[in-house]
Structures are given as structure tokens and as C-alpha cells.
PDB file of C-alpha atoms and ligand atoms in Angstrom:
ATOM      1  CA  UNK A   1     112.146 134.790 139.998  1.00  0.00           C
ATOM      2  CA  UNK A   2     115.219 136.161 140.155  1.00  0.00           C
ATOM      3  CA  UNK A   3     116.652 138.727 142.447  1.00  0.00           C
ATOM      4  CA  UNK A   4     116.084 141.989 141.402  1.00  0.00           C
ATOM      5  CA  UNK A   5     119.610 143.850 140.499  1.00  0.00           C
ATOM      6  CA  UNK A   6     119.193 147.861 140.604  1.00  0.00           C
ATOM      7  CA  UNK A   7     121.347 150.004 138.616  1.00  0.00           C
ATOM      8  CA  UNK A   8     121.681 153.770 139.467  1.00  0.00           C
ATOM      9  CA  UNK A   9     123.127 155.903 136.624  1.00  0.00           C
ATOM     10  CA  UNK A  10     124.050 158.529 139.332  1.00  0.00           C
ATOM     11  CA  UNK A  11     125.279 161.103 137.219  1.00  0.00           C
ATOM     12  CA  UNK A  12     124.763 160.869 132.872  1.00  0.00           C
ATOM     13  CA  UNK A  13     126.826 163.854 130.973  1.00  0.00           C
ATOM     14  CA  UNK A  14     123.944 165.612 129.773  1.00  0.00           C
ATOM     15  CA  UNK A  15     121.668 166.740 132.832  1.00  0.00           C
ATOM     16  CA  UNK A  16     123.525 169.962 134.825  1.00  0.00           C
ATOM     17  CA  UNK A  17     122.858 171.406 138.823  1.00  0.00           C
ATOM     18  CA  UNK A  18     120.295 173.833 137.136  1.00  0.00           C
ATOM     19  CA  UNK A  19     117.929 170.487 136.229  1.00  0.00           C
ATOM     20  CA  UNK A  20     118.853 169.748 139.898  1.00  0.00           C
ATOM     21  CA  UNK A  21     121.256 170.855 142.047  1.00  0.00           C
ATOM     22  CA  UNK A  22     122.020 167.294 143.370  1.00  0.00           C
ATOM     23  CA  UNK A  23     123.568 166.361 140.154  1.00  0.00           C
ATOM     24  CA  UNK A  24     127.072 165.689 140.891  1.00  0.00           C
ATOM     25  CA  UNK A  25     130.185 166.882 139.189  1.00  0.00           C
ATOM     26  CA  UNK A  26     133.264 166.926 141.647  1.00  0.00           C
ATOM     27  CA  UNK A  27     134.864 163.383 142.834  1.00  0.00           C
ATOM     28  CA  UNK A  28     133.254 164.589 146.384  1.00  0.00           C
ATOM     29  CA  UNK A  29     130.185 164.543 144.735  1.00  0.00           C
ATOM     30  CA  UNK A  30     130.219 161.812 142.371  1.00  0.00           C
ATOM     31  CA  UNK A  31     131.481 159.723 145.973  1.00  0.00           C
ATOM     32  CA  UNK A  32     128.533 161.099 148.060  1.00  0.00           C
ATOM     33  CA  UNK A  33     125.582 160.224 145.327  1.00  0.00           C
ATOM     34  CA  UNK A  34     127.670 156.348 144.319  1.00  0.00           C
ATOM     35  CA  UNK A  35     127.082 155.876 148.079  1.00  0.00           C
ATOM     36  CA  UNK A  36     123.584 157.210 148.876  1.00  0.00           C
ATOM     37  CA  UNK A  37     122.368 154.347 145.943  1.00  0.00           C
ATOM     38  CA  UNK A  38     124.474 151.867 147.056  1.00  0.00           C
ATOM     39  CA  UNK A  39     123.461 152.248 150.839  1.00  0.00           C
ATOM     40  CA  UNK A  40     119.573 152.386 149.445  1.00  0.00           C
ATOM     41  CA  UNK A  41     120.008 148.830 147.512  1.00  0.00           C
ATOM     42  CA  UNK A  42     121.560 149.410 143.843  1.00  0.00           C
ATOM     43  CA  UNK A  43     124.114 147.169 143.032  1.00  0.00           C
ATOM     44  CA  UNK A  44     125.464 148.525 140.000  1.00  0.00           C
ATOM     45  CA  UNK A  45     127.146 151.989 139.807  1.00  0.00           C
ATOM     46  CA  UNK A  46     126.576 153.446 135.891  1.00  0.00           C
ATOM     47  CA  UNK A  47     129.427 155.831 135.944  1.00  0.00           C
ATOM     48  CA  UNK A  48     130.019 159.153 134.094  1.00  0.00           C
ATOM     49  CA  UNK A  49     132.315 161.058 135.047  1.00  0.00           C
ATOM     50  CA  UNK A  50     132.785 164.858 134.799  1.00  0.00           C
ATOM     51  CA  UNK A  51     134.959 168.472 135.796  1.00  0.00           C
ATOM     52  CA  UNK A  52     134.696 170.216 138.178  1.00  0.00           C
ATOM     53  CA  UNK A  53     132.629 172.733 136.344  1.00  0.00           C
ATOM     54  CA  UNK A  54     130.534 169.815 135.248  1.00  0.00           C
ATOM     55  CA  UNK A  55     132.370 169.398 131.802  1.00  0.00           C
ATOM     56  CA  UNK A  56     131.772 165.394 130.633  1.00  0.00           C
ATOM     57  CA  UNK A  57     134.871 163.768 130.018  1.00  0.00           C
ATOM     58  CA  UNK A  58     136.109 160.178 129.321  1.00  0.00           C
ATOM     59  CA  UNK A  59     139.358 161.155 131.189  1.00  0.00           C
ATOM     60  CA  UNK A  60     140.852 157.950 132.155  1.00  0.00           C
ATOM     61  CA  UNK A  61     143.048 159.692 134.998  1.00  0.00           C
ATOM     62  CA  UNK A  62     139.310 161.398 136.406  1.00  0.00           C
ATOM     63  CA  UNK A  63     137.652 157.620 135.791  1.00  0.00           C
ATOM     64  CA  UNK A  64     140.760 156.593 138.094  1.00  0.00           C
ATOM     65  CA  UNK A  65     139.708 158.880 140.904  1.00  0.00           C
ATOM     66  CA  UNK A  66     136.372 158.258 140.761  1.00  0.00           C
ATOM     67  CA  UNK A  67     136.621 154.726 140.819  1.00  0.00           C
ATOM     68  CA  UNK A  68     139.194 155.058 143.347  1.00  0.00           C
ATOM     69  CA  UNK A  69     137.727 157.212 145.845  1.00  0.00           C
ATOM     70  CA  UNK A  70     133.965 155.186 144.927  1.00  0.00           C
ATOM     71  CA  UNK A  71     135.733 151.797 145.919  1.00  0.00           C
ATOM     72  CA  UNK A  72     136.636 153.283 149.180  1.00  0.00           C
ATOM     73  CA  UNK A  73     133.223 154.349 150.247  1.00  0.00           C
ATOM     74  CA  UNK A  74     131.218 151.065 148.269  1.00  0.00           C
ATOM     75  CA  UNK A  75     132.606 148.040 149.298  1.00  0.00           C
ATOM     76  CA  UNK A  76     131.456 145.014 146.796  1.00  0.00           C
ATOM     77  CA  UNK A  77     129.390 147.630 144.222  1.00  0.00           C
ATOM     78  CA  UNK A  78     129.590 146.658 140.935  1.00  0.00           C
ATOM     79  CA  UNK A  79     131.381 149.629 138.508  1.00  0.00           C
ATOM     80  CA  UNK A  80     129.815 150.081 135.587  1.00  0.00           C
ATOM     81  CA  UNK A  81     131.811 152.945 133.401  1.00  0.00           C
ATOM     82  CA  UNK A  82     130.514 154.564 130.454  1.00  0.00           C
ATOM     83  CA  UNK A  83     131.818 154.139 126.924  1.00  0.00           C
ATOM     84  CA  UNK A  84     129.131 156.445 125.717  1.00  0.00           C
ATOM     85  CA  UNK A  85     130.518 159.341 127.274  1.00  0.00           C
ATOM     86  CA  UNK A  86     129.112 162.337 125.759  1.00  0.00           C
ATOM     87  CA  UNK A  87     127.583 163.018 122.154  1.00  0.00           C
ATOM     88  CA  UNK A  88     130.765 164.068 119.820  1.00  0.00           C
ATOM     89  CA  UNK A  89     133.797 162.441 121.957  1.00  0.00           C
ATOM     90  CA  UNK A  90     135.958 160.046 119.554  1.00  0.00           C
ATOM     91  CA  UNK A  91     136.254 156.011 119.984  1.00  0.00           C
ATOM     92  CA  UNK A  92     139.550 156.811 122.010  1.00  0.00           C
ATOM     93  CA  UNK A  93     138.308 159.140 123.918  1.00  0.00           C
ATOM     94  CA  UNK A  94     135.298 157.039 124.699  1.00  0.00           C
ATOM     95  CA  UNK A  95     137.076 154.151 125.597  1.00  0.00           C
ATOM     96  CA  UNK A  96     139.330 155.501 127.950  1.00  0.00           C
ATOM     97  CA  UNK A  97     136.940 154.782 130.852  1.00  0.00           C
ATOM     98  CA  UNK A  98     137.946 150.659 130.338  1.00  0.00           C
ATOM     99  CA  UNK A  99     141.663 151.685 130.634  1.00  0.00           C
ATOM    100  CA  UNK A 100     141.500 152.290 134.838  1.00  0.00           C
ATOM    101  CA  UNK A 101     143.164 149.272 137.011  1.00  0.00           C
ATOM    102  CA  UNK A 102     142.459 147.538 137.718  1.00  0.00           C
ATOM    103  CA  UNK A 103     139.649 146.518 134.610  1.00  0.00           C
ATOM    104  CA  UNK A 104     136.548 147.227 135.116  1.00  0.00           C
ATOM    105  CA  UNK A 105     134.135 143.750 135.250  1.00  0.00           C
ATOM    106  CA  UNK A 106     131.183 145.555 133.161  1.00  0.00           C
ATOM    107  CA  UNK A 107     130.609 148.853 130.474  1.00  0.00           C
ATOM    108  CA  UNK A 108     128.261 149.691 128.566  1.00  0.00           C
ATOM    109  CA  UNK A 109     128.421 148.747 124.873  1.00  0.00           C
ATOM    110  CA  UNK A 110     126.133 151.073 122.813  1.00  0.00           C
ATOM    111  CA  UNK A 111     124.401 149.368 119.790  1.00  0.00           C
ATOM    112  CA  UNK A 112     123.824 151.546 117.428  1.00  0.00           C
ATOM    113  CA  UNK A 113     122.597 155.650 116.428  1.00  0.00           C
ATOM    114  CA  UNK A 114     120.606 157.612 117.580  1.00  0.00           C
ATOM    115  CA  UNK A 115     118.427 160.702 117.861  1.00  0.00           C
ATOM    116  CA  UNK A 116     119.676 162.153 121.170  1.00  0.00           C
ATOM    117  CA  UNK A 117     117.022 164.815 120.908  1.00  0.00           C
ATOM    118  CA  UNK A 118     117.013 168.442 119.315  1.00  0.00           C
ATOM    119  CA  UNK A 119     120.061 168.230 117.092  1.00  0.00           C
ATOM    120  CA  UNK A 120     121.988 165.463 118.678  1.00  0.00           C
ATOM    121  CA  UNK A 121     122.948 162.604 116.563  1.00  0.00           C
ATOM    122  CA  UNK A 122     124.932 159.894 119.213  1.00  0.00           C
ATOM    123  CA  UNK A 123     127.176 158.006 116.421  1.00  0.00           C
ATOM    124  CA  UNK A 124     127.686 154.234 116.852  1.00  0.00           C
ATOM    125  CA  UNK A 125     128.766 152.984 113.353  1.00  0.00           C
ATOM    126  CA  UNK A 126     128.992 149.101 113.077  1.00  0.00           C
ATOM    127  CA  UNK A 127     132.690 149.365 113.323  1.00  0.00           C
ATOM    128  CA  UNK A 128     132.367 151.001 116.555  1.00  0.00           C
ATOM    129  CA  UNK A 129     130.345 148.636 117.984  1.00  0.00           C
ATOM    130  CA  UNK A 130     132.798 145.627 116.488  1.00  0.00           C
ATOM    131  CA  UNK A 131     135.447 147.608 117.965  1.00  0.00           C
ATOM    132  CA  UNK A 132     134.624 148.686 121.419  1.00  0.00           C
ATOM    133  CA  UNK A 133     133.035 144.474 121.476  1.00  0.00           C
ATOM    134  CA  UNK A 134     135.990 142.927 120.691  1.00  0.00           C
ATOM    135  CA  UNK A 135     138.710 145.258 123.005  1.00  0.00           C
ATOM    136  CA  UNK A 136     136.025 144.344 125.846  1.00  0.00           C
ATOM    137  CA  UNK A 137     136.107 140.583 125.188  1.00  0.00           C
ATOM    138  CA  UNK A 138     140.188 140.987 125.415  1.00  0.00           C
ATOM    139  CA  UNK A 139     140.121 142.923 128.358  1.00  0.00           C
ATOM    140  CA  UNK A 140     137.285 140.335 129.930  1.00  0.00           C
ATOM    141  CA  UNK A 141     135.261 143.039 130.196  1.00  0.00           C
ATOM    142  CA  UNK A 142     131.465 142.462 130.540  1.00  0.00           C
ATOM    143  CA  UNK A 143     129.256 144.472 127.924  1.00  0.00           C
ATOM    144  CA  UNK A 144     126.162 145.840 129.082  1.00  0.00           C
ATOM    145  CA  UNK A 145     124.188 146.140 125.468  1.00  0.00           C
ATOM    146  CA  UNK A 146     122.719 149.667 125.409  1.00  0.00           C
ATOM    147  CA  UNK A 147     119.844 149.010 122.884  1.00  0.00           C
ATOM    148  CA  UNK A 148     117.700 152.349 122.373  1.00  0.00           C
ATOM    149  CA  UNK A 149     115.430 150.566 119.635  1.00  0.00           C
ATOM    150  CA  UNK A 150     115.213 146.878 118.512  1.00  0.00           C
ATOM    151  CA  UNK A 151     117.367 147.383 115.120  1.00  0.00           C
ATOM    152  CA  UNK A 152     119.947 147.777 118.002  1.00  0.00           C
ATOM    153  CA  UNK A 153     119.361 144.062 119.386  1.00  0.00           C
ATOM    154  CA  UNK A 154     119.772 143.367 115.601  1.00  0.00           C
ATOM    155  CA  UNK A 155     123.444 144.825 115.394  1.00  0.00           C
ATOM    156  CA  UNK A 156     124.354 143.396 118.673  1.00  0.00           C
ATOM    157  CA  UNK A 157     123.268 139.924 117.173  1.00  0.00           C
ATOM    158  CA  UNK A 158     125.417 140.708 114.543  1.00  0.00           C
ATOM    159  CA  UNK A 159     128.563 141.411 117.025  1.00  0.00           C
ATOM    160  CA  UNK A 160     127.567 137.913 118.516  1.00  0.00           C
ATOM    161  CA  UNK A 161     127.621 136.171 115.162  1.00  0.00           C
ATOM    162  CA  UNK A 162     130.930 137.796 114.543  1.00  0.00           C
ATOM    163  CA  UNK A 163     132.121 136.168 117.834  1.00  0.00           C
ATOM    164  CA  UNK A 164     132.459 139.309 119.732  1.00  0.00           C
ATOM    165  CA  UNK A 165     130.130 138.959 122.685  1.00  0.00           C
ATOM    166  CA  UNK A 166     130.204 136.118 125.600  1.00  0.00           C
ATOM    167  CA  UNK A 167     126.955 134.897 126.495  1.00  0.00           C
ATOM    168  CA  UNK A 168     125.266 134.642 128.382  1.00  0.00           C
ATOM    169  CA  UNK A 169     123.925 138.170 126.674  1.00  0.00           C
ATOM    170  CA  UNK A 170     123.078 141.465 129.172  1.00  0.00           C
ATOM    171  CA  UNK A 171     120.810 143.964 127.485  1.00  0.00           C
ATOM    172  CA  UNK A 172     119.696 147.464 128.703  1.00  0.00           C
ATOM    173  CA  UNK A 173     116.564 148.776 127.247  1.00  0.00           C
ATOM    174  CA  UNK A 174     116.695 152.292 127.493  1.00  0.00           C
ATOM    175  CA  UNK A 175     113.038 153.612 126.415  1.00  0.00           C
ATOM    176  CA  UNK A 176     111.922 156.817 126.027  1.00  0.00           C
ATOM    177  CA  UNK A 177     114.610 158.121 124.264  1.00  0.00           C
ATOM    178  CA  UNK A 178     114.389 156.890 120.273  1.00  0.00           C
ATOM    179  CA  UNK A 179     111.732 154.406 121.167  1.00  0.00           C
ATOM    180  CA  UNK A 180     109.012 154.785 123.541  1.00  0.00           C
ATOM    181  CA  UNK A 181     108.698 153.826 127.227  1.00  0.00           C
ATOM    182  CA  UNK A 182     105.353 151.672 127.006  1.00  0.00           C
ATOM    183  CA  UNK A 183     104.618 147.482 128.615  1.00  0.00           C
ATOM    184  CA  UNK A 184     103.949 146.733 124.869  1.00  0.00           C
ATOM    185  CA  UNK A 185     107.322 147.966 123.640  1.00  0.00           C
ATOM    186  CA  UNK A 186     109.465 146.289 126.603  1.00  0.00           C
ATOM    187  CA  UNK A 187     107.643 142.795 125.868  1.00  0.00           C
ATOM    188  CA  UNK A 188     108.337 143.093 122.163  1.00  0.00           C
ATOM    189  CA  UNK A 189     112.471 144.234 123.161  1.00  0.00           C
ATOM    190  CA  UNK A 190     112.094 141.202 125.535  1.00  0.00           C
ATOM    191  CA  UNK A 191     110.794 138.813 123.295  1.00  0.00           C
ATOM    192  CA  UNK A 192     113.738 139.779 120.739  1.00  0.00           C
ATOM    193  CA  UNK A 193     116.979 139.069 123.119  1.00  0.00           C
ATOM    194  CA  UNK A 194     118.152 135.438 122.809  1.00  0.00           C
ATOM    195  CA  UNK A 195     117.457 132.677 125.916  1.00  0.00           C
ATOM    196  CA  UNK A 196     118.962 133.085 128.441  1.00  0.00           C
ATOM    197  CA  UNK A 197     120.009 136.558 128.271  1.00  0.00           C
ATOM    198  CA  UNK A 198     119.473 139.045 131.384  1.00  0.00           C
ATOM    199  CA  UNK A 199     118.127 142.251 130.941  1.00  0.00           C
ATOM    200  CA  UNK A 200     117.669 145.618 132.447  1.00  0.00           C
ATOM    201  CA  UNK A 201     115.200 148.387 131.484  1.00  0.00           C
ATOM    202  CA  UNK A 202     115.755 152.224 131.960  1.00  0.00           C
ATOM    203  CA  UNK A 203     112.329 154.576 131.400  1.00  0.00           C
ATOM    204  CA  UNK A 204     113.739 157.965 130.760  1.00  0.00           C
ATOM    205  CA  UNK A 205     112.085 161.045 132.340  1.00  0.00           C
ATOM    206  CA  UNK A 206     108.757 160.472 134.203  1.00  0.00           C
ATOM    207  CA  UNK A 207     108.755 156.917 132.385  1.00  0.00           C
ATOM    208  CA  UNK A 208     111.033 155.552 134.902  1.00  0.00           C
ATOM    209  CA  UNK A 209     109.400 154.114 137.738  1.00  0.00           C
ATOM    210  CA  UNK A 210     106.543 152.787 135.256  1.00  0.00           C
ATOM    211  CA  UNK A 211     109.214 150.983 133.496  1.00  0.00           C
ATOM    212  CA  UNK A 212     111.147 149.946 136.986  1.00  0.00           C
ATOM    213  CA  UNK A 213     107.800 148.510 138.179  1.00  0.00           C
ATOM    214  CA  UNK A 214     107.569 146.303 134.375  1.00  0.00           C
ATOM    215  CA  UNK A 215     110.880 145.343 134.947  1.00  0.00           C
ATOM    216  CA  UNK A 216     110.323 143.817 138.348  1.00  0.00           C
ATOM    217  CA  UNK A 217     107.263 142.226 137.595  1.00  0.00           C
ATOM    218  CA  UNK A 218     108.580 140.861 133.860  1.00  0.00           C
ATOM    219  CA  UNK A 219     111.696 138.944 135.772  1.00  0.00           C
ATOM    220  CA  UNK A 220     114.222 142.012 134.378  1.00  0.00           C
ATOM    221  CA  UNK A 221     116.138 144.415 136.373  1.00  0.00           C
ATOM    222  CA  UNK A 222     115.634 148.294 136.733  1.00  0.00           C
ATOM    223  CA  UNK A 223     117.607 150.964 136.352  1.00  0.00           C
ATOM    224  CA  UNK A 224     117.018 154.170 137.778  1.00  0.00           C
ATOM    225  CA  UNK A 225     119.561 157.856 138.259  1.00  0.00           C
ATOM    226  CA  UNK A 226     119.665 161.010 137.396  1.00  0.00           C
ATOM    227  CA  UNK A 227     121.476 160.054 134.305  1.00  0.00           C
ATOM    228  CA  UNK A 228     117.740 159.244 133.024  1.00  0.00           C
ATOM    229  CA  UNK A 229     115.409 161.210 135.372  1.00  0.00           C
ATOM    230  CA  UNK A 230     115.901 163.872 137.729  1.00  0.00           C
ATOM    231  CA  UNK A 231     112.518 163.358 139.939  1.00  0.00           C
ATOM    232  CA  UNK A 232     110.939 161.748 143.116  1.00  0.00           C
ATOM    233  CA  UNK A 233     107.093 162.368 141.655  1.00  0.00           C
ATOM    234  CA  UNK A 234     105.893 164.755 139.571  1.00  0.00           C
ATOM    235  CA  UNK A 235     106.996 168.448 140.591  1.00  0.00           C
ATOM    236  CA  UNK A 236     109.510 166.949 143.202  1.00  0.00           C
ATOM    237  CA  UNK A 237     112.806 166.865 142.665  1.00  0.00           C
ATOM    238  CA  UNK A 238     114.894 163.847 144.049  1.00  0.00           C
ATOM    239  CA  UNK A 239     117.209 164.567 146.445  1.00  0.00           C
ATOM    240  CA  UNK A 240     119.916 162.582 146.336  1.00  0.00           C
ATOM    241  CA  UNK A 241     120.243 158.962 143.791  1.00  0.00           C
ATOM    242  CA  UNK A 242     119.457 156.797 146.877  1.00  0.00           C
ATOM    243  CA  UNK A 243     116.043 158.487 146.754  1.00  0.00           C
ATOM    244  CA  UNK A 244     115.183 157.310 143.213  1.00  0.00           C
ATOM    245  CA  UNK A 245     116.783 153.685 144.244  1.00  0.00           C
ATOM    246  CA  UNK A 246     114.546 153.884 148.014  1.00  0.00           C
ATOM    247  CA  UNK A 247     111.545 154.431 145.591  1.00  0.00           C
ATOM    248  CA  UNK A 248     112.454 150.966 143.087  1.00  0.00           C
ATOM    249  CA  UNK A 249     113.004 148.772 146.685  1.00  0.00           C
ATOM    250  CA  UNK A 250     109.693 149.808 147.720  1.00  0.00           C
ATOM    251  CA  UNK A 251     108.039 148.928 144.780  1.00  0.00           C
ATOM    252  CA  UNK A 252     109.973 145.445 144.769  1.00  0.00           C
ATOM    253  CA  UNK A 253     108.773 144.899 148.429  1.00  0.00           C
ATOM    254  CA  UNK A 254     105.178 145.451 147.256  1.00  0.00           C
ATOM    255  CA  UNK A 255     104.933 143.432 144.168  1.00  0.00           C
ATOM    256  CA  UNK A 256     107.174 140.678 146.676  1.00  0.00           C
ATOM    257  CA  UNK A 257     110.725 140.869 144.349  1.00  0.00           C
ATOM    258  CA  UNK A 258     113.913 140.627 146.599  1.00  0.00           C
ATOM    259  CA  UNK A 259     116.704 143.110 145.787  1.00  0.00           C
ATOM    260  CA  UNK A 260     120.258 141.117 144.821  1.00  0.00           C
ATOM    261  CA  UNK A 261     123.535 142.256 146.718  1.00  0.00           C
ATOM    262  CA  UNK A 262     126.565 143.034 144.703  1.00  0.00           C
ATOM    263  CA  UNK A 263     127.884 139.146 145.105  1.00  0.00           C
ATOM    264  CA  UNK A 264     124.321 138.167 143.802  1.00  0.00           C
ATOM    265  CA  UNK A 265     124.121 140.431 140.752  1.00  0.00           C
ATOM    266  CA  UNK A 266     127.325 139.008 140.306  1.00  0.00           C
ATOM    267  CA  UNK A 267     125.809 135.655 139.986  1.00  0.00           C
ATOM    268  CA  UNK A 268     122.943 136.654 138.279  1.00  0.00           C
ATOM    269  CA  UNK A 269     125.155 138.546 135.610  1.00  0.00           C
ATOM    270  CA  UNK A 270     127.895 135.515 135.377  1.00  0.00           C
ATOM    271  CA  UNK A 271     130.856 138.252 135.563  1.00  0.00           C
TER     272      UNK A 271
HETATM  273  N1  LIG B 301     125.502 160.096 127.129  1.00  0.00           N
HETATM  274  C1  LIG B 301     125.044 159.375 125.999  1.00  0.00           C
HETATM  275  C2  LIG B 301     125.471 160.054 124.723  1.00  0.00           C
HETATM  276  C3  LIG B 301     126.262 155.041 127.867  1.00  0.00           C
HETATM  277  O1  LIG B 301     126.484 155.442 129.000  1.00  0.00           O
HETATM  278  O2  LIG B 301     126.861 154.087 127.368  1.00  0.00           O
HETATM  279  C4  LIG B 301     125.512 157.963 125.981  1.00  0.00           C
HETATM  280  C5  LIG B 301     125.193 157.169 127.163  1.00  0.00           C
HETATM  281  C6  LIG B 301     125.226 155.712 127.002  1.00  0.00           C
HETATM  282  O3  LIG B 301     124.947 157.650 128.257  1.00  0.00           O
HETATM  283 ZN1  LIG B 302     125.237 156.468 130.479  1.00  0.00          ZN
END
């Protein structure tokens, strides 16, 4: 198998210092919690970015610093930025995050709408998805396909038909969100990707280390943050980010997965 690549989604826009006061808002923060996963084993950096006061924004100028001040402290890490951003920005707004120099290798391409839970709706009309797909191909960007249910694989298929996408394909199956975080629901997302593609799966909330564990043992990846889950074990709050990637190492030690470097998720990824 494969080496195991480990994403940490350090920060998300949604979860705030009163779910845990580790979450990180300020660049000083956002620097400190990059670096505690990448010194623990994740190779990939899922970046939000937010204010000061913990505000989500798309700012290209605050992606800058970030990325900037990230670089400095992280060596070889992969950057991943967001194009989600936060439920209600616009397209431009969104997309800001690929505008930083210099261009980011890999972002996140989400594939379709959702329930975002109580009365969030996060919007991804096909025209988005066409959009954001085909200013990523120009700018040689790599997309990581954020599929939340499988009619998402569907419209990134479509994308692909169109001519949008490069393959090989890289798919994140985020579980637990729309669709829910279970070995049976992972093997039928697997079994819908094309050959060949590479995939990562994200259990949200107390799904995640289940769902790390599947990954590792299925020949995925795993990703793991407090974008998706703020805790060590039940009742104990994590920390720091490095904790939550510590915890996915182990459990690739045990079940006898080795953990890829930067330059070998590199490889694995083809960017
Ligand atoms: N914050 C969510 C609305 C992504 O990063 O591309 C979108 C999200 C997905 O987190
Ligand atoms: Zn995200």
C-alpha cells in the first residue's frame, strides 16, 4: 500500500475558541497550530483563514500572510487553501484564496449543495463548480474534490466529461455531514471514484478517528483538524492539531501503514 498522506484542517470557519480555545484565529495562531500538525506527521495544511476576532474571510491579502508566515515555519508542507470559505461568501470572494503567489499546488473544489446543518444551505450550483474547475486547471492548480454525498462524485464526473479536471482524480469524502460516517458508506463512495483516483476521507465530529482508521486500512488517506472535530476522546478536548494528527500516526503504526512526507504526498498526489 501506499503511504499514508495526513491532512489537518487546522482551523474550518465555523468552529470558535468557545468549542475550544485552541482554535486559532490570529496569523500567530494559525502559524503555531500549521506547525504542531506538520511537526506530528500531516503533510497537507487545509487552510481557512480568519480575523482577528475570528471573523472567516477569503481575504486574499490575510491568505498571503498566512501562507507567508506558514511557509516560514513548514518547510516542504503542502498548502491546501479553501475555496469553500464560509456559508454565504460569493464565487469571488471564495476564490480569492487561489489568487496568493505564488499559486497554490492544491484547493479544494466543492461538488455540489448542501445541508450545512440547522439553517445552513452551502450553495455550489453546477456553474460554480464548472467555474472554480476550469480557473484551477488554468492556474495548474490541483482540485481536491470535496464530495459530501455520492450525487457529488456524479457532478464532479460531469466537470471531468466537460474537460475540466486532470486526472489522475483526488477525492475527499467528508462524512458525517449530509451523508453519514459509516465503513459501508466509504466503500460504496470508494467504489464510485474512477481507477486510479486517490482519495482522502474526513469523519466529522466523534466519527473521525473511526473513519481515519477505514481510511488507512482501505489504501485512502485521512484527514483529521479542528475544522471537522474538536476532540482527543470523548470529553477531552484536543490540545493543539498535532494532537489529533499524533493520534492518526499511531493508529497507522498499529495497523503497519507508513506516513508519506510532503515530497511523497507529492508523488502520491502527481502535483
Ligand atoms: N466551510 C464550509 C462551508 C472547503 O473548505 O472547501 C466549506 C468548507 C469546504 O469548509
Ligand atoms: Zn474546509
Amino acid at each position: 500500500m501506499e503511504k499514508l498522506i495526513i491532512t489537518a484542517a487546522i482551523c474550518g470557519a465555523e468552529v470558535t475558541k468557545e468549542n475550544n480555545p485552541a482554535v486559532p484565529y490570529t496569523i500567530t495562531e494559525i502559524v503555531r497550530e500549521a506547525k504542531s500538525a506538520y511537526d506530528a506527521g500531516a503533510s497537507v495544511i487545509h487552510l481557512h483563514v480568519r480575523e482577528d476576532d475570528g471573523t472567516p474571510t477569503q481575504s486574499k491579502e490575510r491568505f498571503q500572510a498566512c501562507i507567508d508566515a506558514i511557509r516560514a515555519e513548514c518547510g516542504d508542507a503542502i498548502l491546501q487553501p479553501s475555496t469553500g470559505g464560509a456559508v454565504g461568501m460569493s464565487d469571488m470572494e471564495r476564490l480569492q484564496s487561489t489568487e496568493v503567489t505564488p499559486t497554490p499546488e492544491f484547493a479544494t473544489l466543492d461538488c455540489g449543495t448542501l445541508n450545512f446543518g440547522g439553517d445552513e444551505i452551502f450553495i455550489n450550483s453546477d456553474n460554480t463548480i464548472f467555474n472554480f474547475a476550469r480557473i484551477m486547471k488554468e492556474r495548474g492548480i490541483k482540485p481536491e474534490l470535496e464530495v459530501f454525498d455520492k450525487g457529488m462524485i456524479d457532478i464532479a464526473m460531469k466537470a471531468d466529461k466537460k474537460g475540466l479536471l486532470v486526472r489522475p482524480l483526488h477525492f475527499d469524502f467528508v462524512l458525517g455531514v449530509q451523508m453519514t460516517a459509516t465503513v459501508r458508506d466509504l466503500s460504496f463512495m470508494v467504489g464510485s471514484i474512477p481507477p486510479g483516483s486517490t482519495w482522502t476521507v474526513a469523519g466529522i465530529g466523534r466519527h473521525e478517528f473511526e473513519m481515519a482508521a477505514a481510511g488507512i486500512i482501505m489504501g485512502g488517506h485521512a484527514r483529521v483538524g479542528f475544522e471537522d472535530n474538536l476532540y482527543l476522546e470523548k470529553g477531552v478536548l484536543a490540545r493543539s492539531n498535532g494532537e489529533l494528527v499524533e493520534k492518526v500516526v499511531k493508529l497507522a503504526k498499529l495497523l503497519g501503514r507508513e506516513v508519506a512526507s510532503p515530497a511523497e504526498a507529492r508523488g502520491i498526489l502527481r502535483i
